[in-house]
Short mmCIF file of C-alpha atoms and ligand atoms in Angstrom, two decimals:
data_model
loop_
_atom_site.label_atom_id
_atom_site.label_comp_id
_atom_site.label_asym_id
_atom_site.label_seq_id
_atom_site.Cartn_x
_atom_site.Cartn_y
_atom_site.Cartn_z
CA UNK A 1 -34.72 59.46 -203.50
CA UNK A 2 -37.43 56.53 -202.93
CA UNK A 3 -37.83 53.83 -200.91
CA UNK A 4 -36.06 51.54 -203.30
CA UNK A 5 -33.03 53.64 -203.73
CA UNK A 6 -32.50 54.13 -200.66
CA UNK A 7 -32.95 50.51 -199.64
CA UNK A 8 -30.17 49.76 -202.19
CA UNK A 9 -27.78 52.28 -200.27
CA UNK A 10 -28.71 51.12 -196.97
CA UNK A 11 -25.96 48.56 -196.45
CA UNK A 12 -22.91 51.03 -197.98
CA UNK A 13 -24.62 53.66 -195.60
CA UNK A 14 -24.07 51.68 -192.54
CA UNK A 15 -20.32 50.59 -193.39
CA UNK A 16 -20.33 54.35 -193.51
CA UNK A 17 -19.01 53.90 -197.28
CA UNK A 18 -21.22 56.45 -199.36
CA UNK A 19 -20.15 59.63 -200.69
CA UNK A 20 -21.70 62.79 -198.85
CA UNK A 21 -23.93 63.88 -200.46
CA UNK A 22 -26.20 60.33 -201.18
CA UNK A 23 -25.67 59.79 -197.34
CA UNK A 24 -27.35 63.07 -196.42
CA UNK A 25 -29.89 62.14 -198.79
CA UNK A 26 -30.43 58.70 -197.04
CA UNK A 27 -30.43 60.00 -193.62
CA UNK A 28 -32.83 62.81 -194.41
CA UNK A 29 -35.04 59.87 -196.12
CA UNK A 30 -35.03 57.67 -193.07
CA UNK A 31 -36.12 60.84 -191.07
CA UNK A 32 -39.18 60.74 -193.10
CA UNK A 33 -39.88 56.74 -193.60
CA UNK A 34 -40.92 54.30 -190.91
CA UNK A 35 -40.37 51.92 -193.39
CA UNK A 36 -36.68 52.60 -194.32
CA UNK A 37 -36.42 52.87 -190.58
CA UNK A 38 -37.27 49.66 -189.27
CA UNK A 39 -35.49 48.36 -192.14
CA UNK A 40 -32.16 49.51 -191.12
CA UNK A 41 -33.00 48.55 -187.70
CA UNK A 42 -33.49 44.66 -189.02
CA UNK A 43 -29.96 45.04 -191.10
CA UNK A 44 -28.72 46.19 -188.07
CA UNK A 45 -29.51 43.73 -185.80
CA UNK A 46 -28.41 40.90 -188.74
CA UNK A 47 -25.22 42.73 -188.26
CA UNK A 48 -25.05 42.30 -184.50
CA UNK A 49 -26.76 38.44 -184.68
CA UNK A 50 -22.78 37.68 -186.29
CA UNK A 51 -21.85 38.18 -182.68
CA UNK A 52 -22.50 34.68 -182.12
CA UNK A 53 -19.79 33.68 -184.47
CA UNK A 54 -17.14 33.05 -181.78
CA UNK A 55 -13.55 35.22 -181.68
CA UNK A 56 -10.57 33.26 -181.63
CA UNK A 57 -7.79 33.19 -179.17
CA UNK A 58 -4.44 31.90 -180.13
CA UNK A 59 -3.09 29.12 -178.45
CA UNK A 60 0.28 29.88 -175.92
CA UNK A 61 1.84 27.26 -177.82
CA UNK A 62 1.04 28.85 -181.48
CA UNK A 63 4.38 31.28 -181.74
CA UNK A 64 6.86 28.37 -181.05
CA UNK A 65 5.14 25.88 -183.10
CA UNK A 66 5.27 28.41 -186.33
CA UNK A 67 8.79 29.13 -185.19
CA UNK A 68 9.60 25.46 -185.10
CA UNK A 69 7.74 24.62 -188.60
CA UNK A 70 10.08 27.50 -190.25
CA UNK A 71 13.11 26.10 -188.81
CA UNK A 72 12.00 22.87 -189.73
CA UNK A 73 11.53 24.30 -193.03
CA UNK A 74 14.78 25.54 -193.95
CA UNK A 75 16.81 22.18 -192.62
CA UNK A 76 18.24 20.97 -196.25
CA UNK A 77 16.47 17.70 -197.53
CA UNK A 78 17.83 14.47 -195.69
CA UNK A 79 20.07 13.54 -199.05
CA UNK A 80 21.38 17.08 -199.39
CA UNK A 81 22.54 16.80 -195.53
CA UNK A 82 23.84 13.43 -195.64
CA UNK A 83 25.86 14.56 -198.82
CA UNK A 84 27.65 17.60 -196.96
CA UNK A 85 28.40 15.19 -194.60
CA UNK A 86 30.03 12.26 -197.09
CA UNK A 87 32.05 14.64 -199.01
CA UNK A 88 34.37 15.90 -196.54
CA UNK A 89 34.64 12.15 -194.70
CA UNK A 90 34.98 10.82 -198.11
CA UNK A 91 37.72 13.31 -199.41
CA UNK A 92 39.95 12.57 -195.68
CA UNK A 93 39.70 8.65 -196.55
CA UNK A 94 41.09 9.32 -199.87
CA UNK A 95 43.81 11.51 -198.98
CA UNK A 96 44.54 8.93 -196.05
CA UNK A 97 44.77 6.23 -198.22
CA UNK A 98 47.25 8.20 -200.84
CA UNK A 99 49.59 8.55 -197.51
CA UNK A 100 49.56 5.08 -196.57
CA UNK A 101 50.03 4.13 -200.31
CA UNK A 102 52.55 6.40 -200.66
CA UNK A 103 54.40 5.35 -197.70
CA UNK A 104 54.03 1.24 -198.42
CA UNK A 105 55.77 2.29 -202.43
CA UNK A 106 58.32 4.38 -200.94
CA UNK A 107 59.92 1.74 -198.20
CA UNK A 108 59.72 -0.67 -200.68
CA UNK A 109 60.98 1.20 -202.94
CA UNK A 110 64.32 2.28 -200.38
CA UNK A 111 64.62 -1.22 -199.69
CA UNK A 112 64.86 -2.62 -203.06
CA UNK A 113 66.77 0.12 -204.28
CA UNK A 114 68.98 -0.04 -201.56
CA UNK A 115 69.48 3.54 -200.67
CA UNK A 116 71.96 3.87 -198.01
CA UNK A 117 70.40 4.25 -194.44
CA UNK A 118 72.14 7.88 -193.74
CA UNK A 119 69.68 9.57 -196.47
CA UNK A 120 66.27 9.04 -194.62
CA UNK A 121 67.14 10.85 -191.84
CA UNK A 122 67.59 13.89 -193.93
CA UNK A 123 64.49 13.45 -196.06
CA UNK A 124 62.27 13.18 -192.32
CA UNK A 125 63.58 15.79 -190.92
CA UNK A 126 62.96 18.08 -194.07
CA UNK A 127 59.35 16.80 -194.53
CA UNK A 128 58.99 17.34 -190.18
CA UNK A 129 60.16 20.92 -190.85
CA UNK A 130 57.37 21.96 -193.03
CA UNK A 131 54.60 20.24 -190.83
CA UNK A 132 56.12 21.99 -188.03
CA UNK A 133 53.36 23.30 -186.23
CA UNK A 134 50.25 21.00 -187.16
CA UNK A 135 46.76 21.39 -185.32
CA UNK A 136 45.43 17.89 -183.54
CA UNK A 137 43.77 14.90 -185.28
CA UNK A 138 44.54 16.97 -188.63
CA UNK A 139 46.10 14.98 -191.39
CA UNK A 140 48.90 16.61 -191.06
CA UNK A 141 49.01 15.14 -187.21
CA UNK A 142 48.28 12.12 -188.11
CA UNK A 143 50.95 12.25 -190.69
CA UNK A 144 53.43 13.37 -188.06
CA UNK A 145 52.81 10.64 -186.07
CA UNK A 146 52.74 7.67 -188.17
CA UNK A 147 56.28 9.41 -189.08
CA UNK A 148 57.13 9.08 -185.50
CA UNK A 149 56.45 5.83 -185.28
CA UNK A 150 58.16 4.67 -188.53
CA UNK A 151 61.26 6.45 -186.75
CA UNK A 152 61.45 4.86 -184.04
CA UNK A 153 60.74 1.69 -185.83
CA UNK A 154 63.87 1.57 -187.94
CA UNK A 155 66.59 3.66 -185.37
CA UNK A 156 67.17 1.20 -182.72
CA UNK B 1 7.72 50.22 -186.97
CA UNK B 2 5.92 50.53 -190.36
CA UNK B 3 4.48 47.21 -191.84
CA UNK B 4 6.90 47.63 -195.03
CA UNK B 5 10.04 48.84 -192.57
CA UNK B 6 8.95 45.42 -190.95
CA UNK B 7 9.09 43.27 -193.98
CA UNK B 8 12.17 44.92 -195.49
CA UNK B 9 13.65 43.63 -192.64
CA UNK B 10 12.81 40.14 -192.62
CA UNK B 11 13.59 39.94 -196.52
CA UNK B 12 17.33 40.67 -195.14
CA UNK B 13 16.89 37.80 -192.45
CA UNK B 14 15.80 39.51 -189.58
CA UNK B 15 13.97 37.20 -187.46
CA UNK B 16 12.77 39.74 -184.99
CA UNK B 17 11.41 41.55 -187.56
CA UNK B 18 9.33 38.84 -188.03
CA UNK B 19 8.02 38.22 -184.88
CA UNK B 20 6.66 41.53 -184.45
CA UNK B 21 4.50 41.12 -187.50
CA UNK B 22 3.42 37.93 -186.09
CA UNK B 23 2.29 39.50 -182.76
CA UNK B 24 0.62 42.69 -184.57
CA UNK B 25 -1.23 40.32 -187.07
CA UNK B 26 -1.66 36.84 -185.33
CA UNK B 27 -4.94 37.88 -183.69
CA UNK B 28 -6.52 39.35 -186.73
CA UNK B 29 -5.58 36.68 -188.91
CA UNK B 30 -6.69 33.60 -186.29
CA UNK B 31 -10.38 35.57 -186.10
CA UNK B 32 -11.00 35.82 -189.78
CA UNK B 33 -9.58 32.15 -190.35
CA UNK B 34 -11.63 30.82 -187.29
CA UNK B 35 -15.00 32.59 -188.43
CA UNK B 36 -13.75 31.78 -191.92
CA UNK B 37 -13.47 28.09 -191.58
CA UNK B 38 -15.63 27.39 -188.87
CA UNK B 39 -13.82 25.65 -185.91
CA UNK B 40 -10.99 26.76 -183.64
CA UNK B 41 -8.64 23.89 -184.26
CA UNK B 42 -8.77 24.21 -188.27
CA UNK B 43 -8.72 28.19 -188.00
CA UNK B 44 -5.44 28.01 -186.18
CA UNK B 45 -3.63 25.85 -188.57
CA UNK B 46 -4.76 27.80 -191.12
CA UNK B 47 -3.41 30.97 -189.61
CA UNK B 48 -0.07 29.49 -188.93
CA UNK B 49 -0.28 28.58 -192.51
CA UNK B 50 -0.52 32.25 -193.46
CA UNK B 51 2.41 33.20 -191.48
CA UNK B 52 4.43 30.17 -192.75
CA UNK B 53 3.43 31.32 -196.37
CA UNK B 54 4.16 34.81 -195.32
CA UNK B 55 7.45 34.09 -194.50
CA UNK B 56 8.13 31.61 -196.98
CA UNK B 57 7.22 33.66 -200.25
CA UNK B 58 8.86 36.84 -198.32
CA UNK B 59 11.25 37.92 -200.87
CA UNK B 60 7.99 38.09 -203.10
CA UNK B 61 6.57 40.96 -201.15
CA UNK B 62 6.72 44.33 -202.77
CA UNK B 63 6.92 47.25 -200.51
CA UNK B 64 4.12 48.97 -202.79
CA UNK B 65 1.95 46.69 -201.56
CA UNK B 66 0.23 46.63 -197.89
CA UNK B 67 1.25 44.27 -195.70
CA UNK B 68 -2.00 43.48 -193.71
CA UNK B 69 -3.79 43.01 -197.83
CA UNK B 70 -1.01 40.58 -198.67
CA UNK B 71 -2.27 38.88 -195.16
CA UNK B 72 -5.85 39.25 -195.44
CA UNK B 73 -5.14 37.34 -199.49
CA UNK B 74 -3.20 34.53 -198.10
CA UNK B 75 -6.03 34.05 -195.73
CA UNK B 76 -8.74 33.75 -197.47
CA UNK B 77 -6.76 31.27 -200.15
CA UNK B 78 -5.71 29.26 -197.19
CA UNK B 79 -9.45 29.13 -195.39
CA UNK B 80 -10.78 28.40 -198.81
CA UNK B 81 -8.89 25.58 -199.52
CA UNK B 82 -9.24 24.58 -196.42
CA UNK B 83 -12.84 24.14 -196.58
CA UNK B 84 -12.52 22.65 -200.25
CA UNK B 85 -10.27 20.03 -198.59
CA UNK B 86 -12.81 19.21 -196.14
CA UNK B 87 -15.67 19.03 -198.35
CA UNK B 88 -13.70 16.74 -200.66
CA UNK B 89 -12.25 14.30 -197.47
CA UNK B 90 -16.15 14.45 -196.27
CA UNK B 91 -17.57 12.70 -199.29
CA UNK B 92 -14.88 10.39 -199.20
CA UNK B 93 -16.04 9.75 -195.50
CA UNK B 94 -19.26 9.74 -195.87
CA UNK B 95 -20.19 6.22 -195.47
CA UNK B 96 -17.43 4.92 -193.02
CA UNK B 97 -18.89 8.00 -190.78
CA UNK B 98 -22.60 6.63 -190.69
CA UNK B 99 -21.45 3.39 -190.12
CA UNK B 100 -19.39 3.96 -187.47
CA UNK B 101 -20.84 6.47 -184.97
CA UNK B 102 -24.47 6.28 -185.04
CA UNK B 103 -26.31 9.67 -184.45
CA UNK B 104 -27.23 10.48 -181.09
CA UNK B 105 -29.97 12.45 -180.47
CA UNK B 106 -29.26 14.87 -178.10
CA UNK B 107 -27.20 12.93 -175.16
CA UNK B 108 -24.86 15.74 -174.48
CA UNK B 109 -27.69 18.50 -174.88
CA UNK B 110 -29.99 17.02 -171.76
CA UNK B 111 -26.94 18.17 -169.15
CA UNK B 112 -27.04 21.39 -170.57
CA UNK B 113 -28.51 25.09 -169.42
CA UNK B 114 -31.25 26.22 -171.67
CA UNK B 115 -29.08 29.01 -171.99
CA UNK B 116 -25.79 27.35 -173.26
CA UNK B 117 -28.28 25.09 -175.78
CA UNK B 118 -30.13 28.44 -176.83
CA UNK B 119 -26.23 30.31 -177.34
CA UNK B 120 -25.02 27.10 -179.14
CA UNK B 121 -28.35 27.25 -181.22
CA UNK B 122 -28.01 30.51 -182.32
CA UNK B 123 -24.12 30.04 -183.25
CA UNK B 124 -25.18 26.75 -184.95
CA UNK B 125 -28.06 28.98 -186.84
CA UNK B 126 -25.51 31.76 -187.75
CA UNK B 127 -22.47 29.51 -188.36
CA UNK B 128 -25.08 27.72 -191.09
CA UNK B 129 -26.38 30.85 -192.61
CA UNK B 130 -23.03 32.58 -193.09
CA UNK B 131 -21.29 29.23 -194.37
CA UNK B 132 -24.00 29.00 -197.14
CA UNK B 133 -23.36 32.02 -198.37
CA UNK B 134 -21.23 31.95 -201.69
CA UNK B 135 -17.50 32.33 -201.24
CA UNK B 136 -17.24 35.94 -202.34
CA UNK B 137 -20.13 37.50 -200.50
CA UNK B 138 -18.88 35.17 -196.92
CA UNK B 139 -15.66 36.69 -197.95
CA UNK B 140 -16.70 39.93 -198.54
CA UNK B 141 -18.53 40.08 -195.31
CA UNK B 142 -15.95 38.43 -193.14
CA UNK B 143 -13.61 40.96 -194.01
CA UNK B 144 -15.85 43.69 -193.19
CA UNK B 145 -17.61 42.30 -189.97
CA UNK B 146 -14.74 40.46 -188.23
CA UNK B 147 -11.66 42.58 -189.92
CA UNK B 148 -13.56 46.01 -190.14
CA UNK B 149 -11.93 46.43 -193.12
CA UNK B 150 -13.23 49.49 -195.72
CA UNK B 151 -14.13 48.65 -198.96
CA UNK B 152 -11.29 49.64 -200.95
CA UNK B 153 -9.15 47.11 -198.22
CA UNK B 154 -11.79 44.69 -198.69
CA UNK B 155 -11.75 45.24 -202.75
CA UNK B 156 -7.90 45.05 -202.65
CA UNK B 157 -7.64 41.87 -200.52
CA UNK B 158 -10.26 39.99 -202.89
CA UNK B 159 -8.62 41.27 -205.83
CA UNK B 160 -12.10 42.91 -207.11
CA UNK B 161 -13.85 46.75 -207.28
CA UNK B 162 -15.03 48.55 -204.76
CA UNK B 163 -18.47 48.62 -206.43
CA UNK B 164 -18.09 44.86 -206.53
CA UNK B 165 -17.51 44.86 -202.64
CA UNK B 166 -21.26 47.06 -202.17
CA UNK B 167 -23.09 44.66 -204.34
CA UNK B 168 -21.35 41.93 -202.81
CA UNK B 169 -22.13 42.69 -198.88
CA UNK B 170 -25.81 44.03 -200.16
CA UNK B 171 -26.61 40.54 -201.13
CA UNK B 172 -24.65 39.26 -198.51
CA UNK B 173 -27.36 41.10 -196.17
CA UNK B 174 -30.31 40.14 -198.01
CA UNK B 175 -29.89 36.92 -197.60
CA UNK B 176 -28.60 36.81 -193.67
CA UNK B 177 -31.63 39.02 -193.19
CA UNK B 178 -33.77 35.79 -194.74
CA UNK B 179 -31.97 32.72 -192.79
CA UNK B 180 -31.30 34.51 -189.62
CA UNK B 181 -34.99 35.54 -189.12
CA UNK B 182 -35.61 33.18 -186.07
CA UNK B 183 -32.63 34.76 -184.24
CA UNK B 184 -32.89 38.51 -184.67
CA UNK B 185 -36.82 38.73 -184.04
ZN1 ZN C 201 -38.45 54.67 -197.35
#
């Protein structure tokens, strides 16, 4: 081994990267050459001059603000929220508007029909029996009570 | 924990899972993206770019791979284009910047200690050689001087041979030995 090989094996021998056998050849070599010596010493102290590049420290703050971007991240698009919020209001206007149509046809209906006044009694209390236990501000509650109040409307 | 235990986890939504590879990695990752791109401010959002990507693309991960080489990838992608960004917004710049803030010569530098100017020198000196080296061989030797990594982690992160990784950091050498002259005396 020369001085040229071994200045081509030089930087693999001091990441400590060549086989063996070519690195005992190397070190034997630089026993031997002043040459090969001082110029490991220079690659050497190349290697050390990168001190000056300056480590990093991360920031307290840089945990929570990745945490934040991810959650930020996975939020659903401003349309896609404002959607999942439309179609359930959207859906409750409808079916409140099918009640309150329903309920203007059917009194007209009874009136112009002339049903006698002892039926409706009946047909409430059949239609309160299957809402029996309804949770509050459901439609179902609010059916109940605009029953209520059609009751008490027409009894007195 | 293993790395792959780790990520296994967060593929199935475990958010603690996550944070641990955060902590274990966050350090490593800020260094190389700091030295990589050359300020503090730009190598942090770089690094929480990794972990955002990390996360992101997580259900991409394949256990066969290493963890830290899938990190190590997504950081040098993310410093690079990073500094292609910069270049790109610089020309753009250019002119606006030598209108605006006229160079001063020095101001700051007359308060300082000779030995703060002579420390900022040098990093100035070794910030300029290593940035001018092509992107391979300041990869390359990034990944080996700040990460420590061996070759074959080095080859595997750059997507490239380990003989390709010798040659690269040989030249890599050379030509720090050349520009960095005034400093290692
Ligand atoms: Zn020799």
């Amino acid at each position: 081994m020369n001085c040229s090989d071994v200045e081509k094996w030089l930087s693999a021998y001091m990441d400590g990267e060549l086989i063996p056998a070519r690195k005992d050849a190397v070190a034997s070599h630089l026993g031997s050459c002043e040459a090969c010596r001082s110029r490991l010493a220079e690659w050497k102290a190349v290697w050390q001059a990168l001190d000056a590049l300056p480590a990093a420290a991360p920031s307290p703050a840089f945990r929570s603000r990745l945490a934040a971007r991810i959650r930020e991240s996975e939020r659903p698009p401003v349309s896609e929220r404002f959607e999942r919020f439309l179609i359930p209001v959207s859906a409750a206007a409808v079916a409140l508007l099918g009640f309150w149509i329903g309920y203007i046809a059917g009194g007209r209906q009874a009136s112009s029909a002339g049903i006698p006044d002892s039926v409706s009694p009946i047909a409430s209390t059949a239609y309160l029996d299957s809402f029996n236990s309804v949770p509050t501000a459901s439609l179902g509650d609010i059916y109940l009570s605009l029953n209520d109040a059609i009751g008490s409307e027409e009894t007195p | 924990m293993q790395d792959t235990d780790l990520m296994l986890r967060v593929q199935k939504g475990d958010e603690a899972a996550f944070n641990t590879i955060v902590e274990r990695y966050q350090k490593r990752i800020l260094d190389l993206c700091t030295r990589y791109v050359g300020n503090p401010a730009d190598g942090e959002e770089v690094a929480m770019d990794v972990f955002f990507q990390l996360y992101r693309t997580r259900l991409d991960y394949r256990p066969e791979a290493k963890l830290s080489t899938y990190l190590y990838r997504i950081a040098v992608n993310r410093s690079l284009n990073r500094i292609r960004d910069r270049k790109r917004r610089r020309l753009v710049s250019f002119e606006w910047l030598r209108r605006d803030r006229p160079f001063d010569p020095g101001a700051p530098d007359e308060e300082r200690p000779d030995s703060m100017l002579e420390t900022a020198e040098r990093e100035a000196l070794v910030r300029g050689a290593v940035d001018g080296l092509p992107e391979k061989q300041k990869t390359a030797l990034l990944l080996r001087r700040t990460e420590e990594l061996s070759y074959e982690e080095i080859a595997a992160a750059m997507g490239t041979t380990v003989s390709a990784v010798e040659s690269l950091l040989f030249r890599a050498r050379e030509t720090l030995k050349k520009k960095l002259r005034p400093v290692i005396s």
